[in-house]
C-alpha cells in the first residue's frame, strides 16, 4: 500500500500555495485532518500545522460542548489576525453551517463534510477570492439507511472513510492520509457516527449514523502507519463496541484486535470509546489477555445512578459497572480503566451524586474526566424539566473533581513497586517521557523514566518508540516515575 502522491495543480509554476491545518477536539478529528492533508497535498498545496506565512488557515473545528465551540471561535479569530484567509471546517462548521458563517465574517468560507472530497478546489477558490454559500445543517443520520447492514453501500461522505478506488481490494488501496506529525503514536479510525440516542449528546445528528470501516482496509492502513514509524495504534470512533454490526459481524472488534497487534512494527494497540452496555465478555477477554493489546478499558459510564442513567437514555448502574471492571481485573489485575462523568444533568439529586461518589470510590479508575452539564442545541436534555441550578452544578462539579483527583492519585500509588511497559514518547533535555499500558495519549497521565541510583544508565540512548519494561518507584498525582529494567522492543527506524 502507498500513500497518495501529489499531482501538480494548474498554475503550479507560480509561488506555492501554503495552507496551515489546525485541528481542535478529539482524536477522530485528527484522523479527519490527515485525510484533508492528503487531499490538499495531492491538489498541489503545501500543508503544515504552522499558521505563520500561510496563505490559508484551515481550522478543523470541534462542536461537542460549549467550551469546545468557544475554543474553535477563538482559534478562527486568531487565524484571521495572521492576515491569511480563514476557512472553518469540521464538526462546528458542519453543525451550524450558515449560522456560523453569518456570525463569523472573519472566515472566508464555512465548509461542511460534503466539501471534503473537493477540499483542494475549495481552497483554490478561497485564495482566488470566490465566495461560497455555507450549507444549511441537516441531520446526517437521515442520509444513511436505517438498517446498519445496508450502510456500507451508501454513497455518503463520511470523514476519515475516504476510498481512493472502491474497485480495488481494500488491502491494495492507496491510503488517503498524510501524517501531520512524526510521533510514535497514531489514531486509527474504526468507524464514524453513532446509533445511540443519549439525551445529552448532539454528535449523531452532525456525524451521522454508525458506519464501520472495512477490516482489511484498517489492517492495510495499520501497516502503512507502521512503516512510517508508528508503534502504538489508538483505535477511535464514536462507539468502538458497535464496530462490525453493519458488516454483519458483532464480534468484528474481537477478531480485529489480535490482527492489528500482529502487524510488524506495532508494539501496542489500544481500544478506546467503549460503551459499557455493549462491552461483551468476549471483548473483555481479548483486550485483557491478547499480547500486544493494551489491557485498557476506556468505558463511557457518564454516571452510575441507575435512575439518572435511564433519564440520560443510557443503561447501567453502580453494581453492573463494578462487575464489568471486576471481570477485566480477574483476567489482568493491573488492567487500566478510565471514564468520563457528567455532573448536574437535569433531574440529578443529592442521592444520585452520593451514588456516583460510591461508585468512584469503589471503581479504582486510573483516570476520571468530569464535565459540568450544559444544554446542547438539538438534544433531548435541553428541553427537559428539572434543571439543576448553575451554582449547584458548580458545587457538585468541584466536589467530584476533588474526589476524582484524590482517587486517581491513590490508584497511581497502588502501582508502586509494580513493573510496567512504557512506550517512549519523547526524549528532550535528558528527560524521557512515555506512557504505560494504562495511560492513553494526552488524557491519562504519563510515566517519566529515570536512572536508578545504583547502576545509573544512559537514558539518552532511548528513542521515541522504544518499548521499555520499568519498575515504578514514585508517583506524582496520576503520573508515574519508573526505572528501566530492560528493553522490550527498540524502535529500530529511529536509530
Coordinates of C-alpha atoms in Angstrom, one line a residue:
X1 CA 0.0 0.0 0.0
X2 CA 1.2 3.5 -0.8
X3 CA 0.2 7.0 0.2
X4 CA -1.4 9.4 -2.3
X5 CA 1.2 11.1 -4.5
X6 CA 0.8 14.8 -5.1
X7 CA 0.0 15.9 -8.6
X8 CA 0.7 19.5 -9.7
X9 CA -2.3 21.8 -9.8
X10 CA -3.0 24.1 -12.7
X11 CA -0.7 27.2 -12.5
X12 CA 1.6 25.4 -10.0
X13 CA 4.6 27.1 -11.7
X14 CA 3.8 30.2 -9.6
X15 CA 4.6 30.6 -5.9
X16 CA 3.5 27.6 -3.9
X17 CA 0.2 27.8 -2.1
X18 CA 0.5 27.2 1.6
X19 CA -2.2 26.0 4.0
X20 CA -2.0 25.7 7.7
X21 CA -4.2 22.9 9.0
X22 CA -5.2 23.4 12.7
X23 CA -7.1 20.7 14.5
X24 CA -9.2 21.0 17.6
X25 CA -11.1 18.5 19.6
X26 CA -10.8 14.7 19.6
X27 CA -8.5 12.1 18.0
X28 CA -11.2 11.4 15.5
X29 CA -10.8 15.0 14.2
X30 CA -7.0 14.4 14.0
X31 CA -7.6 11.5 11.6
X32 CA -10.0 13.6 9.5
X33 CA -7.4 16.3 9.3
X34 CA -4.9 13.9 8.0
X35 CA -7.3 12.9 5.2
X36 CA -7.7 16.6 4.4
X37 CA -4.0 17.0 4.4
X38 CA -3.6 14.2 1.8
X39 CA -6.3 15.7 -0.4
X40 CA -4.7 19.1 -0.2
X41 CA -1.2 17.7 -0.8
X42 CA -2.5 15.9 -3.9
X43 CA -4.0 19.2 -5.1
X44 CA -0.7 20.9 -5.0
X45 CA -1.0 22.7 -1.7
X46 CA 1.9 22.8 0.8
X47 CA 0.5 21.6 4.1
X48 CA 1.8 22.4 7.6
X49 CA 0.4 23.0 11.1
X50 CA 2.0 26.4 11.4
X51 CA -0.1 29.4 10.5
X52 CA 3.0 31.6 10.1
X53 CA 3.3 32.5 6.5
X54 CA 0.3 30.5 5.3
X55 CA -2.0 31.7 2.5
X56 CA -4.9 29.9 4.0
X57 CA -5.6 28.7 7.6
X58 CA -8.0 25.8 7.6
X59 CA -9.4 25.2 11.1
X60 CA -10.9 21.7 11.7
X61 CA -13.3 22.8 14.5
X62 CA -14.9 20.9 17.4
X63 CA -18.6 21.4 18.1
X64 CA -19.1 19.0 21.0
X65 CA -19.7 21.2 24.1
X66 CA -19.8 24.9 24.7
X67 CA -16.1 25.2 25.8
X68 CA -15.0 23.4 22.6
X69 CA -17.1 25.6 20.5
X70 CA -15.6 28.7 22.1
X71 CA -12.1 27.4 21.6
X72 CA -13.0 26.9 17.9
X73 CA -14.2 30.5 17.6
X74 CA -11.1 31.8 19.4
X75 CA -8.8 29.8 17.0
X76 CA -10.6 31.1 13.9
X77 CA -10.4 34.7 15.1
X78 CA -6.7 34.3 16.0
X79 CA -6.1 32.8 12.5
X80 CA -7.8 35.9 10.9
X81 CA -5.3 38.1 12.8
X82 CA -2.4 36.5 10.8
X83 CA -3.6 38.1 7.6
X84 CA -4.3 34.7 6.0
X85 CA -7.6 33.7 4.5
X86 CA -9.5 31.6 7.0
X87 CA -11.7 28.6 6.4
X88 CA -13.8 26.8 9.0
X89 CA -14.4 23.0 8.6
X90 CA -15.0 20.2 11.0
X91 CA -17.8 19.5 13.4
X92 CA -18.8 23.0 14.4
X93 CA -18.9 24.1 10.7
X94 CA -21.0 21.0 9.9
X95 CA -23.3 21.5 12.8
X96 CA -24.0 25.2 12.3
X97 CA -23.3 26.0 8.7
X98 CA -24.9 29.3 7.6
X99 CA -25.4 30.4 11.2
X100 CA -21.7 30.2 11.9
X101 CA -20.9 31.9 8.6
X102 CA -23.3 34.8 9.4
X103 CA -21.8 35.3 12.8
X104 CA -18.2 34.9 11.8
X105 CA -17.4 37.3 8.9
X106 CA -13.7 36.8 9.5
X107 CA -14.0 33.4 7.9
X108 CA -13.9 33.4 4.1
X109 CA -15.7 30.1 4.0
X110 CA -17.5 27.6 6.2
X111 CA -17.3 24.2 4.8
X112 CA -19.3 21.0 5.6
X113 CA -18.3 17.4 5.4
X114 CA -19.6 17.2 1.8
X115 CA -16.9 19.6 0.8
X116 CA -14.1 17.4 1.9
X117 CA -13.8 15.4 -1.4
X118 CA -13.1 18.7 -3.2
X119 CA -11.2 20.5 -0.4
X120 CA -8.2 21.5 -2.6
X121 CA -10.5 23.1 -5.2
X122 CA -12.4 24.9 -2.4
X123 CA -9.3 26.4 -1.1
X124 CA -8.2 27.3 -4.6
X125 CA -11.4 29.3 -4.9
X126 CA -11.0 30.9 -1.5
X127 CA -7.5 32.1 -2.5
X128 CA -8.9 33.4 -5.8
X129 CA -11.5 35.5 -3.9
X130 CA -14.5 33.3 -4.7
X131 CA -17.4 33.2 -2.2
X132 CA -19.1 30.1 -1.0
X133 CA -22.6 29.7 0.4
X134 CA -22.4 27.8 3.7
X135 CA -24.7 24.8 3.9
X136 CA -27.9 24.5 5.8
X137 CA -27.3 21.9 8.5
X138 CA -29.3 18.7 8.4
X139 CA -29.5 15.6 10.4
X140 CA -26.8 13.4 8.8
X141 CA -28.4 10.2 10.2
X142 CA -31.1 10.6 7.6
X143 CA -28.5 10.3 4.8
X144 CA -27.9 6.6 5.6
X145 CA -30.2 3.6 5.5
X146 CA -31.9 2.8 8.8
X147 CA -30.7 -0.8 8.6
X148 CA -27.0 -0.9 9.5
X149 CA -26.0 -3.7 7.0
X150 CA -27.3 -1.5 4.1
X151 CA -25.0 1.4 5.0
X152 CA -21.6 0.3 3.5
X153 CA -23.1 0.6 0.0
X154 CA -24.4 4.1 0.6
X155 CA -22.7 7.0 -1.2
X156 CA -22.3 9.4 1.6
X157 CA -19.3 11.5 2.6
X158 CA -18.0 10.2 5.9
X159 CA -14.8 11.9 7.1
X160 CA -12.0 9.5 7.7
X161 CA -13.6 6.8 5.5
X162 CA -12.5 8.0 2.1
X163 CA -11.6 5.4 -0.5
X164 CA -9.3 6.2 -3.4
X165 CA -10.5 3.4 -5.6
X166 CA -13.5 1.4 -4.4
X167 CA -13.0 -1.2 -7.2
X168 CA -9.5 -2.1 -5.8
X169 CA -9.4 -4.7 -3.0
X170 CA -9.2 -3.0 0.4
X171 CA -5.7 -4.2 1.2
X172 CA -4.3 -2.8 -2.1
X173 CA -5.9 0.6 -2.0
X174 CA -3.9 3.8 -1.6
X175 CA -4.0 5.3 1.9
X176 CA -5.7 8.7 1.7
X177 CA -3.9 10.1 4.6
X178 CA -0.9 12.3 5.3
X179 CA 0.6 12.3 8.8
X180 CA 0.9 15.7 10.4
X181 CA 3.4 14.7 13.0
X182 CA 6.1 12.0 13.2
X183 CA 5.4 10.7 16.7
X184 CA 5.3 7.0 17.6
X185 CA 1.6 7.0 18.2
X186 CA -1.3 7.4 15.7
X187 CA -5.0 7.1 15.8
X188 CA -6.8 4.6 13.5
X189 CA -10.4 5.3 12.9
X190 CA -12.6 2.2 13.2
X191 CA -15.9 3.8 12.4
X192 CA -17.8 7.1 12.4
X193 CA -21.2 8.1 13.7
X194 CA -23.4 6.7 16.4
X195 CA -26.8 5.0 16.6
X196 CA -27.3 5.6 20.3
X197 CA -29.7 8.4 21.5
X198 CA -28.1 9.7 24.6
X199 CA -30.2 12.6 25.8
X200 CA -27.3 15.0 26.3
X201 CA -25.4 14.3 23.1
X202 CA -25.8 16.1 19.7
X203 CA -22.9 14.2 17.9
X204 CA -25.1 11.7 16.0
X205 CA -27.0 14.5 14.3
X206 CA -24.0 16.0 12.7
X207 CA -21.7 13.0 12.5
X208 CA -24.4 10.7 11.2
X209 CA -25.4 7.1 11.8
X210 CA -22.9 4.4 12.7
X211 CA -20.6 3.2 9.8
X212 CA -17.8 0.7 10.2
X213 CA -14.6 0.7 8.0
X214 CA -13.6 -2.5 6.2
X215 CA -11.3 -4.6 8.4
X216 CA -8.9 -5.3 5.5
X217 CA -8.7 -1.5 4.9
X218 CA -7.9 -1.0 8.6
X219 CA -5.2 -3.6 8.5
X220 CA -3.6 -2.1 5.4
X221 CA -3.7 1.4 7.0
X222 CA -2.1 0.0 10.1
X223 CA 0.7 -1.5 8.1
X224 CA 1.2 1.9 6.3
X225 CA 1.3 3.7 9.7
X226 CA 3.8 1.1 11.0
X227 CA 6.1 1.7 8.0
X228 CA 6.0 5.5 8.8
X229 CA 7.4 4.7 12.3
X230 CA 4.1 4.3 14.3
X231 CA 4.5 1.9 17.2
X232 CA 1.1 2.3 19.0
X233 CA -2.3 2.4 17.4
X234 CA -5.2 4.0 19.2
X235 CA -8.5 2.8 17.8
X236 CA -11.0 5.6 17.8
X237 CA -14.7 6.1 16.9
X238 CA -17.8 7.4 18.5
X239 CA -18.6 3.9 19.7
X240 CA -16.0 1.2 19.2
X241 CA -18.1 -1.6 20.7
X242 CA -20.5 -1.2 17.8
X243 CA -17.8 -2.0 15.3
X244 CA -18.9 -4.6 12.8
X245 CA -22.6 -4.5 13.4
X246 CA -23.2 -3.0 9.9
X247 CA -20.8 -5.6 8.5
X248 CA -22.8 -8.4 9.8
X249 CA -20.3 -9.4 12.5
X250 CA -20.9 -8.1 16.0
X251 CA -17.6 -9.8 17.1
X252 CA -15.5 -8.0 14.5
X253 CA -13.5 -6.0 17.0
X254 CA -12.6 -9.1 18.9
X255 CA -11.2 -10.6 15.7
X256 CA -9.5 -7.3 14.5
X257 CA -7.6 -6.6 17.7
X258 CA -5.2 -9.6 17.5
X259 CA -4.7 -9.0 13.8
X260 CA -3.7 -5.4 14.4
X261 CA -1.4 -6.4 17.2
X262 CA 0.4 -8.8 14.8
X263 CA 1.3 -6.0 12.3
X264 CA 5.1 -5.8 12.0
X265 CA 6.4 -2.8 13.9
X266 CA 3.3 -2.3 16.1
X267 CA 4.0 -3.0 19.7
X268 CA 0.8 -1.8 21.3
X269 CA -2.9 -1.5 20.2
X270 CA -5.3 0.5 22.4
X271 CA -9.1 0.4 22.0
X272 CA -11.0 3.5 23.1
X273 CA -14.6 4.7 23.3
X274 CA -16.2 1.5 24.7
X275 CA -19.9 1.6 25.6
X276 CA -20.4 -0.4 28.9
X277 CA -23.8 -1.8 27.7
X278 CA -22.1 -3.2 24.6
X279 CA -18.9 -4.5 26.1
X280 CA -19.3 -8.2 25.9
X281 CA -17.3 -10.8 27.9
X282 CA -15.5 -12.0 24.7
X283 CA -14.3 -8.4 24.0
X284 CA -13.2 -8.0 27.6
X285 CA -11.1 -11.2 27.4
X286 CA -9.5 -10.2 24.1
X287 CA -8.5 -6.8 25.5
X288 CA -7.3 -8.1 28.8
X289 CA -5.3 -11.1 27.6
X290 CA -4.1 -10.6 24.0
X291 CA -0.3 -9.9 23.7
X292 CA 0.3 -6.5 22.1
X293 CA -3.2 -5.2 23.1
X294 CA -3.2 -2.8 26.0
X295 CA -5.3 -4.1 28.9
X296 CA -7.0 -0.8 29.0
X297 CA -10.7 -0.1 29.3
X298 CA -11.9 3.3 28.2
X299 CA -15.5 3.0 29.3
X300 CA -18.2 5.6 28.8
X301 CA -20.0 5.4 32.1
X302 CA -21.2 9.1 32.3
X303 CA -22.8 8.4 35.7
X304 CA -23.6 5.4 37.9
X305 CA -27.1 6.2 39.4
X306 CA -29.5 3.9 37.6
X307 CA -32.5 6.3 37.6
X308 CA -30.4 9.2 36.3
X309 CA -28.8 6.9 33.6
X310 CA -32.3 6.0 32.4
X311 CA -33.1 9.7 32.2
X312 CA -30.0 10.1 30.1
X313 CA -31.3 7.3 27.8
X314 CA -28.4 5.0 28.9
X315 CA -28.2 1.7 30.8
X316 CA -26.3 0.5 33.8
X317 CA -25.8 1.0 37.5
X318 CA -23.1 1.1 40.1
X319 CA -23.2 -2.7 40.6
X320 CA -23.2 -3.5 36.9
X321 CA -20.3 -1.2 36.2
X322 CA -18.3 -2.6 39.1
X323 CA -19.0 -6.1 37.9
X324 CA -17.7 -5.1 34.4
X325 CA -14.5 -3.7 35.9
X326 CA -14.1 -6.8 38.1
X327 CA -14.4 -9.1 35.1
X328 CA -11.5 -7.3 33.4
X329 CA -9.3 -7.3 36.6
X330 CA -9.9 -11.0 37.1
X331 CA -8.1 -11.5 33.8
X332 CA -5.4 -8.9 34.4
X333 CA -5.2 -7.4 37.9
X334 CA -3.2 -4.5 36.5
X335 CA -5.7 -3.6 33.8
X336 CA -6.2 0.1 33.4
X337 CA -9.6 1.8 33.3
X338 CA -10.8 5.3 32.7
X339 CA -14.1 7.1 32.2
X340 CA -15.9 10.4 31.9
X341 CA -18.8 11.6 34.0
X342 CA -21.5 14.3 33.8
X343 CA -22.5 16.3 36.9
X344 CA -25.6 18.3 37.0
X345 CA -27.7 16.6 34.4
X346 CA -31.4 17.6 34.6
X347 CA -33.1 15.8 37.5
X348 CA -29.9 14.9 39.3
X349 CA -30.5 14.7 43.0
X350 CA -28.2 14.6 46.0
X351 CA -28.9 10.9 46.2
X352 CA -27.7 10.5 42.6
X353 CA -24.5 12.4 43.4
X354 CA -23.9 10.2 46.5
X355 CA -24.3 7.1 44.4
X356 CA -21.7 8.4 41.9
X357 CA -19.3 9.0 44.8
X358 CA -19.9 5.5 46.0
X359 CA -19.1 4.1 42.5
X360 CA -16.0 6.2 42.1
X361 CA -14.6 5.2 45.4
X362 CA -15.1 1.5 44.7
X363 CA -14.1 1.6 41.0
X364 CA -10.4 2.3 41.3
X365 CA -10.2 4.1 38.0
X366 CA -6.8 5.3 36.7
X367 CA -8.2 8.4 35.1
X368 CA -11.5 10.3 35.5
X369 CA -12.9 13.1 33.4
X370 CA -15.6 15.3 34.9
X371 CA -17.9 17.6 32.9
X372 CA -20.4 20.0 34.2
X373 CA -23.7 19.7 32.3
X374 CA -24.8 22.4 29.9
X375 CA -27.7 22.4 27.5
X376 CA -26.7 21.5 23.9
X377 CA -28.7 22.6 20.9
X378 CA -31.0 19.9 19.5
X379 CA -30.6 17.5 22.3
X380 CA -33.5 16.0 24.3
X381 CA -31.9 17.1 27.6
X382 CA -32.1 20.7 26.6
X383 CA -35.9 20.6 26.8
X384 CA -36.0 18.5 30.0
X385 CA -37.5 19.8 33.2
X386 CA -35.7 19.5 36.5
X387 CA -32.8 21.7 35.5
X388 CA -30.2 21.9 38.3
X389 CA -29.2 25.5 39.3
X390 CA -25.9 26.6 38.0
X391 CA -24.4 27.3 41.4
X392 CA -25.4 23.7 42.5
X393 CA -23.8 22.3 39.3
X394 CA -20.6 24.1 40.0
X395 CA -20.6 23.0 43.7
X396 CA -21.1 19.3 42.7
X397 CA -18.6 19.6 39.9
X398 CA -15.9 20.9 42.2
X399 CA -16.7 18.2 44.7
X400 CA -16.5 15.4 42.2
X401 CA -13.3 16.7 40.6
X402 CA -11.6 16.9 44.0
X403 CA -12.7 13.3 44.8
X404 CA -11.5 12.2 41.4
X405 CA -8.1 13.7 41.8
X406 CA -7.7 12.1 45.2
X407 CA -8.8 8.6 44.0
X408 CA -6.7 8.7 40.8
X409 CA -3.6 9.7 42.8
X410 CA -4.3 6.7 45.1
X411 CA -4.7 4.4 42.2
X412 CA -1.3 5.5 40.9
X413 CA 0.2 4.8 44.3
X414 CA -1.2 1.3 44.1
X415 CA 1.2 0.7 41.2
X416 CA 4.3 1.5 43.3
X417 CA 6.7 -1.4 43.0
X418 CA 5.0 -2.9 40.0
X419 CA 6.5 -3.4 36.6
X420 CA 5.0 -1.6 33.6
X421 CA 5.8 -1.5 29.9
X422 CA 6.5 2.1 28.8
X423 CA 6.3 3.3 25.3
X424 CA 8.7 6.3 25.0
X425 CA 7.0 9.3 23.5
X426 CA 9.8 11.9 23.8
X427 CA 13.4 12.4 24.8
X428 CA 14.3 16.1 25.4
X429 CA 17.0 17.7 27.5
X430 CA 17.7 14.4 29.3
X431 CA 14.0 13.9 30.2
X432 CA 12.4 10.7 28.9
X433 CA 8.6 10.7 28.9
X434 CA 6.4 7.8 27.9
X435 CA 3.2 6.0 28.8
X436 CA 2.4 2.7 30.4
X437 CA -0.3 0.5 29.1
X438 CA -3.0 2.1 31.3
X439 CA -2.1 5.6 30.1
X440 CA -3.6 6.8 26.8
X441 CA -2.1 9.7 25.0
X442 CA -2.8 13.2 26.4
X443 CA -5.7 12.2 28.7
X444 CA -4.4 9.7 31.3
X445 CA -1.1 11.0 32.7
X446 CA 2.4 9.8 31.7
X447 CA 5.5 7.9 33.0
X448 CA 8.9 9.6 33.4
X449 CA 11.8 7.2 33.1
X450 CA 14.8 7.8 35.5
X451 CA 18.1 6.0 36.0
X452 CA 18.3 4.0 39.2
X453 CA 20.7 5.3 41.9
X454 CA 22.9 2.2 41.9
X455 CA 23.7 1.4 38.2
X456 CA 22.8 4.7 36.7
X457 CA 22.4 4.1 33.0
X458 CA 22.3 6.3 29.8
X459 CA 18.7 7.2 29.4
X460 CA 19.7 9.4 26.4
X461 CA 20.2 6.2 24.4
X462 CA 16.4 5.8 24.5
X463 CA 14.4 6.9 21.4
X464 CA 10.8 7.7 20.8
X465 CA 9.0 4.5 20.0
X466 CA 11.1 2.3 22.3
X467 CA 9.1 -0.1 24.5
X468 CA 10.8 -0.4 27.9
X469 CA 10.0 -2.5 30.9
X470 CA 10.4 -0.4 34.0
X471 CA 9.7 -0.5 37.8
X472 CA 7.5 2.1 39.3
X473 CA 9.4 3.9 42.1
X474 CA 7.4 7.1 42.7
X475 CA 4.2 8.9 41.7
X476 CA 3.2 12.5 41.1
X477 CA -0.6 12.6 41.1
X478 CA -1.7 10.3 38.2
X479 CA 1.8 10.3 36.7
X480 CA 4.4 7.6 37.4
X481 CA 8.2 7.7 37.8
X482 CA 9.9 4.4 36.8
X483 CA 13.3 2.9 36.4
X484 CA 14.1 1.0 33.2
X485 CA 14.7 -2.7 33.7
X486 CA 15.1 -3.9 30.1
X487 CA 14.4 -3.0 26.5
X488 CA 11.3 -4.9 25.3
X489 CA 11.3 -3.6 21.7
X490 CA 13.6 -1.0 20.2
X491 CA 12.4 1.5 17.6
X492 CA 15.0 0.5 15.0
X493 CA 14.0 3.1 12.5
X494 CA 14.7 5.9 15.0
X495 CA 18.4 4.9 15.3

